[in-house]
Amino acid sequence: MKDKTKFYKLNNRNRGGYTTWGSMWEKGHISPDDTFVVRNEEGKIIPSQERVTAFWPDGSVKWVAHTADSRYMGEAVTVEKGLHETENGISLKEEEKQWFLDTGRIQMVFPKCGNDIIRNIIIDGKLRANSVKGILLLEEPRKNDEGFIHLQKSFEGTIQSVIIEECGPIFCTVKIRGIHENQKNSERKIPFILRIAVGIQSDEITFTHTFFYDGDPNKDFLKGLGLRFYCPMQGAMYNRHVKFGVDHGMFHESMNLLLTWRPRVRQDIYDAQIAGKRLDLSKERDGEVIDSAKDMPTWSHYTMYQDSPTHFAIRKKIDQENCCYLDALHGYRAPGYAALGGENGGLMFARRDFWQKYPSGFWMNGIDRDMAEATVWFWAPEVEAMDFRHYAVEGYPQTYYEGFAEVGATPYGIANTNEFSIKAFEDVIPSDCDLKEFGTRIQKPAVYVGTPEYYHERHAFGPWSLVKRDSEMENWLEDQLNKAVEFYKNEVDVRNWYGLFNYGDFMHTYDRARHCWRYDMGGYAWQNTELVPTIWLWLMFLRTGREDIFSLAEAMSRHCSEVDVYHFGPLKGIGSRHNVRHWGCSCKEARIAMAGHHRYYYYLTGDHRLEDVFEDVKDGDFALLNMDPLRHFFDKEKMKKPTHARSGPDWSTFCSNWMTQWERFHDDIYKEKIQKGIEDLKKLPLQLNSGPDFEYDPNDSHLYYIGERTDGGTHLQICMGAAQTWLELGDLLEDEEWKKMMADFGKFYYMSQEERKERSGGRIGNRTASLPFMAAAMGAFGAAYYKDENLAKTTWQNLIRVIMSDTKKDGFADHIVSDAGNQNNLHEVSWITTNFTSQWCLNVIMVLEFIREALPKTMEETDRFMEGFPMDEFHKA
């Protein structure tokens, strides 16, 4: 029904707390003034609020982000157009120097300047945090006569601006921008954005923290970064507790542990304390216990830190400067939740992806004081400082596939985003069950999505296919798509692709001899979105609805949109090509920062942080004035325009960025930028097949023709998301000539080299249609457009030949190698590359949509289908 859509909670996701999800509507059906009703499975209206996140070209609403409390939503909800009256439960008051926020259960003060990011967090009438501060520790290595020393400098976050990003009747997000300042010399480093989100009838507060690196990588090593809560403490030391989630159960202690020699405390008192019960001791009845508590260590400082993906530690000490820490526990992977409390209750803390984004940590300090300090660390100080320097002093473009011989590594302008939540409790410490439930829910929060059929019917994100298994070959292809995802999902854990600056990314190319990925070999290491594994994963999710794929894609979008992209500085709006270090390659490319990588996550979840990212990249073409992608191939003095852009992947990336800006704000300025380039291409002798190198000026957005490149390959023009962007634009623009140009591109790609030369009048010279399986989506579109059975057959033959050898049809099947890769039994696909996997899977998903009927039905038919077609060993190389 056009007026009603059902959304389902993903499996392995936990209800509780507020959630935001996206709905897509048919063109012309929803106006910006329309409102929506959300109902649970019983038909009861759930309080909700919404905001428009994208428009159709006619100004009607395309995507809407809805927010509601998942506690009341059940396993599914229905969203329908209609009027609803939701009482405004949130009060916001702006004063000269601060904002005051009141949700009924939660009150907070947001100063507009100073070092207190938040003041007076009151939950259910009790002051839970007097203030919240940003903490930064930088370490500078220095060399003296005796060797190296490490100078540590402390900074506190200082506020630059406070805005109310979203405030509806039930949910509010406050966005704070700031930078860390050294209180001694006023030096400022490491900007940050902190989002604080609260909802009515909830005692939870969600924090989304983004930090940006603006330091000198030679001296500004990251030693510690976090947020510190100053929490009031009341009551006797034996009623003050800490609790941490660990591998199995909980680590739980009191500041005074009432297990004594003399006088001997009754066992039932100690058992009650360890059970987390408040001890109501009286001088008359329990005088010896109270006195003995004064004559024992008071453990006032606790620290938990995850220093690797396979180890965490808990340590503690008393409040004496010259005393050591004691090791309390060592473990494997901490789940990332903790609690601090006393007789006045306390706070639970839960950080998402705690061990996955190590080195994470919690500090609970000064618990014996009136004001304890609870710190949530994104980089725990116990571990070695983060060194942002490059791994070498020269580039290796020939041997190790790096961009150029120059070293272009720079982390200046990269970012990182992390999430955690806090929740109040009334007892001296929450029960194990309550803390685990809260922490588990934060790790895997509720996500609501439509069915694959819903997204497919509405052409969400352009053309892609649904899963069908009506023939042997369809079944085989779907099995390969699933095997590819399963392999990478397992590799993340087998290879420990974890860490604050790594989690979410895959590696590029496998080393079959060492039985590991080429982590140390230049451009063969981290993938950095190359050949769009992002889009592969998101389309796999859309067509399957699998939560595990959503989680893979979510982590990749979060990483790639932050660490691989420059958010300010001379390279703002572009990113860094694949390398040993995410920011290491001398090739700084627009394609890495393409908005199209992450539109899926944004429209499905309404994530506010991605709005910043889209803003950062919308004018990314101006960065090419500082970093011409073809600077080593053309003489600057002979150029008429200031830089270059290839139709793909540069201009295609700009189209993605501009399309996102256009649809989010109905901003025709960015639509016109797209149309300028299309009109330029229409005038060329080979249209979309022309170039693909152009001179470019971001001030006018035109592609300036400089003739045809007559050597090299063509796959870069199409394999970095161009097909997905251009095909989606074809429908949005309703430009029939543009659609024909795309069909002609696909048809031209699959001609023989001799025919291509003839059709081009010899213009292309020796330029080849390299790696044709990467252009299969365009070939299939051309075949469907022209109803060309021969082109359809050729397209499928090119896809099939790279996954099947002459004697095997094993596809992505792994084989077991014993005692390799630090595994007892390593499941290995020895030929694997993420380039191949991403492009093969992505093209299969799209080709099935266009020319499924041209696919042979059986393996036997496929053998005949491939007769005479040269088999390719590309994927085995």
Tab-separated table of C-alpha atoms in Angstrom, residues 512-730:
chain	number	residue	atom	x	y	z
A	512	ARG	CA	49.097	-17.359	-0.551
A	513	ALA	CA	52.717	-18.149	0.328
A	514	ARG	CA	52.612	-16.534	3.776
A	515	HIS	CA	48.957	-17.526	4.308
A	516	CYS	CA	48.072	-13.965	5.271
A	517	TRP	CA	46.955	-10.730	3.698
A	518	ARG	CA	49.616	-8.383	2.338
A	519	TYR	CA	49.375	-6.076	5.352
A	520	ASP	CA	52.899	-4.701	4.760
A	521	MET	CA	52.935	-4.359	0.975
A	522	GLY	CA	51.990	-0.820	0.033
A	523	GLY	CA	48.800	-0.666	-2.007
A	524	TYR	CA	47.933	-4.294	-1.270
A	525	ALA	CA	47.112	-3.684	2.405
A	526	TRP	CA	43.967	-1.850	3.628
A	527	GLN	CA	41.199	-1.546	1.022
A	528	ASN	CA	39.973	2.023	1.793
A	529	THR	CA	36.751	1.589	-0.283
A	530	GLU	CA	38.682	0.684	-3.459
A	531	LEU	CA	36.294	-0.940	-5.960
A	532	VAL	CA	33.396	-0.233	-3.579
A	533	PRO	CA	33.110	-3.164	-1.159
A	534	THR	CA	30.821	-0.737	0.663
A	535	ILE	CA	28.209	-0.896	-2.101
A	536	TRP	CA	28.626	-4.664	-2.461
A	537	LEU	CA	27.846	-5.188	1.223
A	538	TRP	CA	24.947	-2.739	1.338
A	539	LEU	CA	23.272	-4.280	-1.717
A	540	MET	CA	23.793	-7.730	-0.226
A	541	PHE	CA	21.999	-6.501	2.863
A	542	LEU	CA	19.140	-4.915	0.934
A	543	ARG	CA	18.463	-8.124	-0.983
A	544	THR	CA	18.763	-10.473	2.029
A	545	GLY	CA	17.837	-8.477	5.149
A	546	ARG	CA	20.611	-10.293	7.064
A	547	GLU	CA	21.715	-8.636	10.293
A	548	ASP	CA	25.265	-9.950	10.089
A	549	ILE	CA	25.714	-8.284	6.698
A	550	PHE	CA	24.171	-5.070	8.024
A	551	SER	CA	26.719	-5.082	10.857
A	552	LEU	CA	29.620	-5.626	8.434
A	553	ALA	CA	28.415	-2.803	6.209
A	554	GLU	CA	27.674	-0.523	9.155
A	555	ALA	CA	31.199	-0.916	10.526
A	556	MET	CA	32.686	-0.335	7.071
A	557	SER	CA	30.650	2.822	6.496
A	558	ARG	CA	31.566	4.181	9.900
A	559	HIS	CA	35.268	3.541	9.336
A	560	CYS	CA	35.552	4.532	5.685
A	561	SER	CA	33.540	7.737	6.048
A	562	GLU	CA	35.818	8.873	8.872
A	563	VAL	CA	39.366	7.526	8.769
A	564	ASP	CA	39.769	7.285	4.991
A	565	VAL	CA	38.392	10.789	4.303
A	566	TYR	CA	39.836	14.273	4.818
A	567	HIS	CA	37.301	16.437	6.648
A	568	PHE	CA	39.225	19.701	6.598
A	569	GLY	CA	42.432	21.168	5.230
A	570	PRO	CA	43.698	21.311	1.631
A	571	LEU	CA	42.402	17.797	0.891
A	572	LYS	CA	38.925	18.313	2.349
A	573	GLY	CA	36.336	16.230	0.565
A	574	ILE	CA	38.616	13.576	-0.914
A	575	GLY	CA	40.304	10.521	0.589
A	576	SER	CA	43.405	8.396	0.577
A	577	ARG	CA	43.900	5.387	-1.712
A	578	HIS	CA	44.532	1.850	-0.394
A	579	ASN	CA	47.751	1.482	1.584
A	580	VAL	CA	49.503	0.023	4.614
A	581	ARG	CA	48.362	3.133	6.483
A	582	HIS	CA	44.841	4.348	5.838
A	583	TRP	CA	46.188	7.836	5.142
A	584	GLY	CA	49.448	6.614	3.626
A	585	CYS	CA	49.128	6.617	-0.163
A	586	SER	CA	50.390	9.552	-2.207
A	587	CYS	CA	47.274	9.203	-4.379
A	588	LYS	CA	44.566	11.304	-2.778
A	589	GLU	CA	41.389	10.422	-4.595
A	590	ALA	CA	37.846	11.779	-4.743
A	591	ARG	CA	36.456	8.245	-5.112
A	592	ILE	CA	37.468	7.251	-1.586
A	593	ALA	CA	35.253	9.964	-0.087
A	594	MET	CA	32.256	9.363	-2.359
A	595	ALA	CA	28.917	9.989	-0.668
A	596	GLY	CA	27.537	6.954	-2.483
A	597	HIS	CA	29.458	4.614	-0.226
A	598	HIS	CA	27.358	5.642	2.741
A	599	ARG	CA	23.963	6.877	1.485
A	600	TYR	CA	22.606	3.419	2.291
A	601	TYR	CA	23.460	3.672	5.967
A	602	TYR	CA	22.252	7.255	6.176
A	603	TYR	CA	18.830	6.715	4.643
A	604	LEU	CA	18.263	3.436	6.498
A	605	THR	CA	19.181	4.886	9.914
A	606	GLY	CA	19.056	8.699	9.702
A	607	ASP	CA	22.557	8.889	11.174
A	608	HIS	CA	23.322	12.554	11.945
A	609	ARG	CA	27.096	12.168	11.730
A	610	LEU	CA	26.868	11.278	8.046
A	611	GLU	CA	25.191	14.620	7.444
A	612	ASP	CA	28.499	16.209	8.449
A	613	VAL	CA	30.364	13.853	6.125
A	614	PHE	CA	28.099	14.678	3.172
A	615	GLU	CA	28.670	18.355	3.877
A	616	ASP	CA	32.428	17.742	3.894
A	617	VAL	CA	32.429	16.008	0.498
A	618	LYS	CA	29.781	17.932	-1.483
A	619	ASP	CA	32.433	20.322	-2.835
A	620	GLY	CA	35.251	17.787	-2.839
A	621	ASP	CA	36.041	18.652	-6.441
A	622	PHE	CA	37.720	21.841	-5.201
A	623	ALA	CA	40.374	19.678	-3.491
A	624	LEU	CA	41.573	18.737	-6.969
A	625	LEU	CA	42.972	22.253	-7.231
A	626	ASN	CA	45.471	21.139	-4.593
A	627	MET	CA	45.816	17.522	-5.735
A	628	ASP	CA	45.438	16.966	-9.474
A	629	PRO	CA	44.820	13.198	-9.883
A	630	LEU	CA	46.723	13.246	-13.197
A	631	ARG	CA	49.519	15.581	-12.089
A	632	HIS	CA	52.254	13.165	-13.132
A	633	PHE	CA	50.855	12.612	-16.620
A	634	PHE	CA	50.355	16.134	-17.968
A	635	ASP	CA	52.499	19.247	-18.221
A	636	LYS	CA	50.953	21.864	-15.952
A	637	GLU	CA	52.258	24.704	-18.094
A	638	LYS	CA	50.382	23.443	-21.156
A	639	MET	CA	47.046	23.099	-19.353
A	640	LYS	CA	44.244	25.575	-20.005
A	641	LYS	CA	42.311	24.681	-16.875
A	642	PRO	CA	43.632	24.324	-13.315
A	643	THR	CA	43.271	20.565	-12.819
A	644	HIS	CA	42.002	17.295	-14.262
A	645	ALA	CA	39.067	15.004	-13.682
A	646	ARG	CA	38.437	11.621	-15.226
A	647	SER	CA	34.829	10.914	-16.176
A	648	GLY	CA	35.248	7.988	-13.840
A	649	PRO	CA	36.165	7.734	-11.049
A	650	ASP	CA	36.480	11.500	-10.411
A	651	TRP	CA	33.461	13.063	-12.098
A	652	SER	CA	31.319	10.017	-11.290
A	653	THR	CA	32.214	10.581	-7.634
A	654	PHE	CA	31.297	14.258	-7.877
A	655	CYS	CA	27.966	13.168	-9.356
A	656	SER	CA	27.375	10.967	-6.313
A	657	ASN	CA	28.268	13.792	-3.928
A	658	TRP	CA	26.144	16.296	-5.843
A	659	MET	CA	23.215	13.895	-6.162
A	660	THR	CA	23.253	13.416	-2.398
A	661	GLN	CA	23.282	17.173	-1.800
A	662	TRP	CA	20.560	17.677	-4.408
A	663	GLU	CA	18.198	15.077	-2.962
A	664	ARG	CA	18.823	15.952	0.696
A	665	PHE	CA	17.978	19.625	0.268
A	666	HIS	CA	16.251	19.731	-3.127
A	667	ASP	CA	19.202	21.919	-4.060
A	668	ASP	CA	19.063	22.540	-7.811
A	669	ILE	CA	22.518	24.120	-7.836
A	670	TYR	CA	24.001	20.660	-7.447
A	671	LYS	CA	21.593	19.130	-9.942
A	672	GLU	CA	22.846	21.680	-12.460
A	673	LYS	CA	26.452	20.692	-11.769
A	674	ILE	CA	25.574	17.123	-12.777
A	675	GLN	CA	23.732	18.265	-15.868
A	676	LYS	CA	26.640	20.425	-16.999
A	677	GLY	CA	28.925	17.418	-17.143
A	678	ILE	CA	26.321	15.284	-18.888
A	679	GLU	CA	25.763	17.959	-21.516
A	680	ASP	CA	29.524	18.219	-22.024
A	681	LEU	CA	29.693	14.462	-22.618
A	682	LYS	CA	26.773	14.524	-25.026
A	683	LYS	CA	28.758	16.805	-27.349
A	684	LEU	CA	31.782	14.529	-27.573
A	685	PRO	CA	32.495	12.185	-30.483
A	686	LEU	CA	32.168	9.047	-28.346
A	687	GLN	CA	29.983	10.621	-25.650
A	688	LEU	CA	30.409	8.616	-22.413
A	689	ASN	CA	33.123	6.539	-24.044
A	690	SER	CA	35.146	9.660	-24.756
A	691	GLY	CA	38.135	10.733	-22.730
A	692	PRO	CA	38.148	9.497	-20.093
A	693	ASP	CA	40.662	12.195	-19.023
A	694	PHE	CA	39.472	15.800	-18.971
A	695	GLU	CA	40.716	19.153	-17.825
A	696	TYR	CA	38.500	20.497	-15.098
A	697	ASP	CA	37.667	23.671	-13.201
A	698	PRO	CA	35.527	23.203	-10.065
A	699	ASN	CA	34.379	26.791	-10.308
A	700	ASP	CA	32.209	25.972	-13.334
A	701	SER	CA	31.890	22.140	-13.072
A	702	HIS	CA	32.492	21.584	-16.801
A	703	LEU	CA	34.441	18.706	-18.298
A	704	TYR	CA	36.902	20.126	-20.844
A	705	TYR	CA	37.703	17.687	-23.625
A	706	ILE	CA	41.418	17.189	-24.290
A	707	GLY	CA	41.120	14.351	-26.779
A	708	GLU	CA	41.174	10.611	-26.360
A	709	ARG	CA	43.599	8.641	-24.255
A	710	THR	CA	45.046	6.062	-26.627
A	711	ASP	CA	46.622	3.577	-24.261
A	712	GLY	CA	45.993	1.828	-20.973
A	713	GLY	CA	42.781	0.293	-19.702
A	714	THR	CA	39.300	1.640	-19.033
A	715	HIS	CA	38.078	-0.237	-15.982
A	716	LEU	CA	38.843	2.608	-13.552
A	717	GLN	CA	36.189	4.631	-15.332
A	718	ILE	CA	33.441	2.291	-14.199
A	719	CYS	CA	34.524	0.145	-11.234
A	720	MET	CA	34.499	2.763	-8.448
A	721	GLY	CA	30.746	3.210	-8.124
A	722	ALA	CA	30.191	4.977	-11.433
A	723	ALA	CA	27.705	2.394	-12.715
A	724	GLN	CA	25.594	2.563	-9.575
A	725	THR	CA	25.633	6.368	-9.484
A	726	TRP	CA	24.965	6.917	-13.187
A	727	LEU	CA	22.170	4.350	-13.426
A	728	GLU	CA	20.378	5.834	-10.440
A	729	LEU	CA	20.798	9.304	-11.928
A	730	GLY	CA	19.270	8.075	-15.172
